[in-house]
Amino acid sequence: MIYQNLLLEKEDRIAVLSINRPKALNALNQDTLIELKAAVNEIKDDPGIDVLIITGAGDKAFVAGADIAFMQPLSGVEGRAFGALGQEVFRLIEAMEKPVIAAVNGFALGGGCELAMCCDFRIASASAKFGQPEVGLGITPGFGGTQRLPRIVGPGMAKQLLFTAEVIDANEALRIGLVNKVVAPEELMDTVKKIAGKIIKNGQIAVRLSKAAANEGCQTDIDRAMTIEADLFGLCFSTLDQKEGMQAFIEKRKATFTGK
């Protein structure tokens, strides 16, 4: 598929998906969300890709937010439909079995912060800025921000950011646990690709089951979560990757995983 608002590159089992509307600071309109859904489905179904990196084109913005010019004239019904579309696409990213890393290279505000939060974790450029400034526009976050932000940084800090519309820098995002690491802008993509490379070296069935266990377990009580973990742990022992990984350990060699 040819994308008008995205750039998609695939190399060495890594896909890099860039939101590409630099004149609009990569703001998300309806067409971009529809393309994003199609691209994520393409990556999800591509057996040659094990890790997805999401970033923004240019050096100013990851995603500066949802497109305000697009949203301003919407009715209540239309606004809800737009929010539901954003939620659907971001939930698709979050639930994809393959790991997804956000490489946050600039403004990640509103829908951009929400896009970063639906990824498995976030690595930020020192120039990155984060925030949910929607209340300053007379709206709430609509693409999952009110739900994911408390889960990531805790309810108190999340509510402070949601209620004040405060924009924070990368170091503060690191302090509160919104991002895992902050690096110099010129080091961002190399850093994220190195992390992706470490993931790729491991057994991919085990990586994906670990993601499933973590995602599902966080949404339930600890006893049910332990059952989920036990079931997926047991499932690993029906794979060739488990046999190879443990045999390689015994033989003191590197494992050759096949994803089977």
Short mmCIF file of C-alpha atoms in Angstrom, two decimals:
data_model
loop_
_atom_site.label_atom_id
_atom_site.label_comp_id
_atom_site.label_asym_id
_atom_site.label_seq_id
_atom_site.Cartn_x
_atom_site.Cartn_y
_atom_site.Cartn_z
CA MET A 1 0.00 0.00 0.00
CA ILE A 2 1.17 3.54 -0.78
CA TYR A 3 0.81 5.83 2.23
CA GLN A 4 0.28 9.58 1.91
CA ASN A 5 0.85 10.50 5.55
CA LEU A 6 3.25 7.78 6.69
CA LEU A 7 6.70 6.46 5.86
CA LEU A 8 7.32 2.73 6.32
CA GLU A 9 10.78 1.20 6.18
CA LYS A 10 11.64 -2.45 6.80
CA GLU A 11 15.14 -3.75 7.44
CA ASP A 12 16.72 -6.55 9.47
CA ARG A 13 13.36 -7.69 10.90
CA ILE A 14 12.64 -4.17 12.16
CA ALA A 15 9.91 -1.91 10.78
CA VAL A 16 10.19 1.85 11.28
CA LEU A 17 6.86 3.63 10.88
CA SER A 18 7.06 7.43 10.76
CA ILE A 19 4.10 9.80 10.92
CA ASN A 20 4.87 12.05 7.96
CA ARG A 21 3.00 15.36 8.10
CA PRO A 22 5.91 17.63 9.08
CA LYS A 23 4.18 20.85 8.00
CA ALA A 24 1.42 20.04 10.51
CA LEU A 25 3.96 18.79 13.09
CA ASN A 26 2.70 15.27 12.28
CA ALA A 27 -0.74 15.99 13.72
CA LEU A 28 -3.25 13.16 13.44
CA ASN A 29 -6.30 13.69 11.26
CA GLN A 30 -8.80 11.06 10.21
CA ASP A 31 -6.93 10.07 7.05
CA THR A 32 -3.69 9.59 8.99
CA LEU A 33 -5.40 7.38 11.56
CA ILE A 34 -6.93 5.25 8.79
CA GLU A 35 -3.51 4.87 7.17
CA LEU A 36 -1.94 4.08 10.55
CA LYS A 37 -4.46 1.28 11.06
CA ALA A 38 -3.64 -0.17 7.64
CA ALA A 39 0.13 0.05 8.24
CA VAL A 40 -0.07 -1.61 11.65
CA ASN A 41 -2.13 -4.44 10.17
CA GLU A 42 0.46 -4.81 7.41
CA ILE A 43 3.28 -5.06 9.96
CA LYS A 44 1.28 -7.34 12.23
CA ASP A 45 0.81 -9.83 9.40
CA ASP A 46 4.37 -9.58 8.00
CA PRO A 47 6.34 -12.70 9.06
CA GLY A 48 9.59 -10.87 8.25
CA ILE A 49 9.09 -8.25 10.98
CA ASP A 50 9.64 -8.88 14.69
CA VAL A 51 9.76 -5.35 16.14
CA LEU A 52 7.98 -2.12 15.22
CA ILE A 53 9.41 1.33 15.94
CA ILE A 54 7.04 4.31 15.72
CA THR A 55 8.44 7.82 15.34
CA GLY A 56 7.73 11.15 13.68
CA ALA A 57 9.20 12.53 10.47
CA GLY A 58 11.42 15.59 10.82
CA ASP A 59 13.19 16.85 13.92
CA LYS A 60 10.46 18.93 15.58
CA ALA A 61 7.66 16.54 16.41
CA PHE A 62 6.84 12.94 17.17
CA VAL A 63 3.16 13.83 16.90
CA ALA A 64 2.08 17.27 18.10
CA GLY A 65 -1.46 16.07 18.72
CA ALA A 66 -4.70 15.40 16.94
CA ASP A 67 -5.37 17.87 14.11
CA ILE A 68 -7.20 20.78 15.78
CA ALA A 69 -8.27 22.30 12.45
CA PHE A 70 -9.91 18.96 11.62
CA MET A 71 -11.59 18.66 15.03
CA GLN A 72 -12.82 22.22 15.56
CA PRO A 73 -16.06 21.98 13.51
CA LEU A 74 -17.03 18.47 14.62
CA SER A 75 -20.38 17.85 16.29
CA GLY A 76 -20.70 15.78 19.45
CA VAL A 77 -21.53 12.69 17.43
CA GLU A 78 -18.68 13.31 14.99
CA GLY A 79 -16.25 14.01 17.84
CA ARG A 80 -17.13 10.75 19.53
CA ALA A 81 -16.63 8.86 16.26
CA PHE A 82 -13.21 10.47 15.77
CA GLY A 83 -12.22 9.57 19.32
CA ALA A 84 -13.43 6.01 18.82
CA LEU A 85 -11.31 5.71 15.67
CA GLY A 86 -8.20 6.88 17.53
CA GLN A 87 -8.92 4.47 20.37
CA GLU A 88 -9.38 1.59 17.93
CA VAL A 89 -6.10 2.25 16.15
CA PHE A 90 -4.09 2.75 19.35
CA ARG A 91 -5.60 -0.36 20.91
CA LEU A 92 -4.56 -2.28 17.78
CA ILE A 93 -0.98 -1.11 18.36
CA GLU A 94 -1.10 -1.95 22.06
CA ALA A 95 -2.54 -5.42 21.49
CA MET A 96 -0.25 -6.38 18.60
CA GLU A 97 1.74 -9.44 19.63
CA LYS A 98 5.01 -7.97 18.32
CA PRO A 99 6.89 -5.46 20.52
CA VAL A 100 6.35 -1.80 19.65
CA ILE A 101 8.80 0.92 20.71
CA ALA A 102 8.09 4.65 20.53
CA ALA A 103 11.09 6.75 19.47
CA VAL A 104 9.92 10.16 20.64
CA ASN A 105 11.86 12.77 18.71
CA GLY A 106 10.05 16.01 19.57
CA PHE A 107 6.59 17.18 20.60
CA ALA A 108 4.39 14.33 21.88
CA LEU A 109 1.31 16.24 22.92
CA GLY A 110 -2.32 15.16 23.14
CA GLY A 111 -2.81 12.43 20.59
CA GLY A 112 0.97 12.20 20.22
CA CYS A 113 1.45 11.41 23.90
CA GLU A 114 -1.41 8.93 23.61
CA LEU A 115 0.26 7.28 20.60
CA ALA A 116 3.51 6.97 22.53
CA MET A 117 1.70 5.48 25.52
CA CYS A 118 0.05 2.70 23.52
CA CYS A 119 3.52 1.45 22.56
CA ASP A 120 5.22 -1.06 24.85
CA PHE A 121 7.78 1.49 26.01
CA ARG A 122 9.21 4.86 25.06
CA ILE A 123 12.73 6.15 24.39
CA ALA A 124 12.95 9.93 24.16
CA SER A 125 15.19 12.49 22.58
CA ALA A 126 16.41 15.14 25.00
CA SER A 127 14.36 17.61 22.95
CA ALA A 128 11.08 15.73 23.43
CA LYS A 129 8.09 17.33 25.15
CA PHE A 130 5.12 15.46 26.60
CA GLY A 131 1.68 16.48 27.74
CA GLN A 132 -2.08 16.11 27.59
CA PRO A 133 -3.11 19.73 27.00
CA GLU A 134 -6.68 18.96 25.91
CA VAL A 135 -8.47 20.71 28.79
CA GLY A 136 -6.94 23.96 27.54
CA LEU A 137 -8.94 23.39 24.35
CA GLY A 138 -12.15 22.58 26.18
CA ILE A 139 -12.01 18.82 25.62
CA THR A 140 -10.75 15.71 27.36
CA PRO A 141 -8.09 13.40 25.93
CA GLY A 142 -9.97 11.07 23.60
CA PHE A 143 -7.50 8.48 22.32
CA GLY A 144 -6.90 6.69 25.64
CA GLY A 145 -4.95 9.33 27.53
CA THR A 146 -7.18 9.38 30.60
CA GLN A 147 -6.77 5.61 30.91
CA ARG A 148 -3.16 4.86 29.96
CA LEU A 149 -1.48 7.81 31.68
CA PRO A 150 -2.65 6.77 35.20
CA ARG A 151 -1.58 3.20 34.49
CA ILE A 152 1.92 4.32 33.49
CA VAL A 153 2.76 7.15 35.90
CA GLY A 154 0.18 6.61 38.67
CA PRO A 155 -3.16 8.34 39.31
CA GLY A 156 -1.86 11.38 41.19
CA MET A 157 0.74 12.47 38.66
CA ALA A 158 -1.60 11.63 35.78
CA LYS A 159 -4.37 13.78 37.18
CA GLN A 160 -1.98 16.67 37.72
CA LEU A 161 -0.93 16.52 34.07
CA LEU A 162 -4.49 16.02 32.83
CA PHE A 163 -5.99 18.84 34.92
CA THR A 164 -3.25 21.44 34.41
CA ALA A 165 -2.50 20.79 30.70
CA GLU A 166 1.16 21.09 31.72
CA VAL A 167 3.81 20.19 29.14
CA ILE A 168 6.87 18.44 30.58
CA ASP A 169 10.34 17.90 29.18
CA ALA A 170 12.08 14.59 28.56
CA ASN A 171 13.92 14.53 31.88
CA GLU A 172 10.72 15.03 33.84
CA ALA A 173 9.07 12.33 31.72
CA LEU A 174 11.95 10.04 32.70
CA ARG A 175 11.59 10.95 36.39
CA ILE A 176 7.89 10.04 36.51
CA GLY A 177 8.35 6.85 34.50
CA LEU A 178 6.68 7.96 31.28
CA VAL A 179 9.84 7.15 29.30
CA ASN A 180 12.56 4.56 29.87
CA LYS A 181 15.56 6.52 28.66
CA VAL A 182 16.57 9.96 27.35
CA VAL A 183 19.31 10.31 24.74
CA ALA A 184 20.76 13.03 22.54
CA PRO A 185 18.61 13.71 19.45
CA GLU A 186 21.25 12.38 17.07
CA GLU A 187 21.48 9.14 19.06
CA LEU A 188 17.76 8.38 19.26
CA MET A 189 17.20 6.04 16.33
CA ASP A 190 20.49 4.20 16.80
CA THR A 191 19.62 3.65 20.47
CA VAL A 192 16.13 2.37 19.70
CA LYS A 193 17.38 0.10 16.91
CA LYS A 194 20.00 -1.37 19.25
CA ILE A 195 17.25 -2.18 21.76
CA ALA A 196 15.18 -3.71 18.96
CA GLY A 197 18.21 -5.75 17.93
CA LYS A 198 18.51 -7.18 21.43
CA ILE A 199 14.85 -8.20 21.31
CA ILE A 200 15.26 -9.87 17.93
CA LYS A 201 18.09 -12.11 19.20
CA ASN A 202 15.72 -13.84 21.62
CA GLY A 203 13.06 -16.45 21.01
CA GLN A 204 10.21 -14.54 19.38
CA ILE A 205 7.47 -16.84 20.62
CA ALA A 206 8.71 -16.23 24.17
CA VAL A 207 8.96 -12.46 23.58
CA ARG A 208 5.39 -12.29 22.31
CA LEU A 209 4.03 -14.49 25.07
CA SER A 210 5.85 -12.31 27.62
CA LYS A 211 4.09 -9.28 26.15
CA ALA A 212 0.74 -11.06 26.29
CA ALA A 213 1.31 -12.11 29.91
CA ALA A 214 2.29 -8.59 30.98
CA ASN A 215 -0.59 -6.90 29.12
CA GLU A 216 -3.27 -9.32 30.26
CA GLY A 217 -1.95 -9.62 33.80
CA CYS A 218 -1.99 -5.87 34.37
CA GLN A 219 -5.73 -5.81 33.70
CA THR A 220 -6.73 -8.38 36.33
CA ASP A 221 -6.11 -9.44 39.93
CA ILE A 222 -2.82 -11.07 40.94
CA ASP A 223 -4.25 -14.60 41.28
CA ARG A 224 -5.76 -14.56 37.80
CA ALA A 225 -2.56 -12.95 36.50
CA MET A 226 -0.47 -15.79 37.89
CA THR A 227 -2.73 -18.28 36.13
CA ILE A 228 -2.21 -16.40 32.87
CA GLU A 229 1.55 -16.53 33.39
CA ALA A 230 1.50 -20.24 34.24
CA ASP A 231 -0.53 -21.06 31.13
CA LEU A 232 1.81 -19.13 28.83
CA PHE A 233 4.91 -20.46 30.58
CA GLY A 234 3.64 -23.99 29.98
CA LEU A 235 2.86 -23.18 26.36
CA CYS A 236 6.54 -22.33 25.78
CA PHE A 237 7.46 -25.95 26.47
CA SER A 238 5.53 -27.06 23.39
CA THR A 239 7.85 -25.05 21.12
CA LEU A 240 11.07 -25.92 19.33
CA ASP A 241 12.48 -22.58 20.49
CA GLN A 242 12.36 -23.76 24.11
CA LYS A 243 14.19 -26.98 23.28
CA GLU A 244 16.82 -25.10 21.27
CA GLY A 245 17.26 -22.32 23.83
CA MET A 246 17.85 -24.67 26.73
CA GLN A 247 20.00 -27.06 24.72
CA ALA A 248 22.16 -24.15 23.59
CA PHE A 249 22.55 -23.04 27.19
CA ILE A 250 23.64 -26.53 28.24
CA GLU A 251 26.08 -26.71 25.34
CA LYS A 252 27.38 -23.16 26.04
CA ARG A 253 26.59 -21.84 22.57
CA LYS A 254 24.28 -19.22 21.12
CA ALA A 255 20.78 -20.42 20.40
CA THR A 256 19.41 -20.42 16.87
CA PHE A 257 15.72 -19.65 17.23
CA THR A 258 13.26 -20.40 14.43
CA GLY A 259 10.05 -19.06 15.88
CA LYS A 260 8.52 -22.52 16.00
#
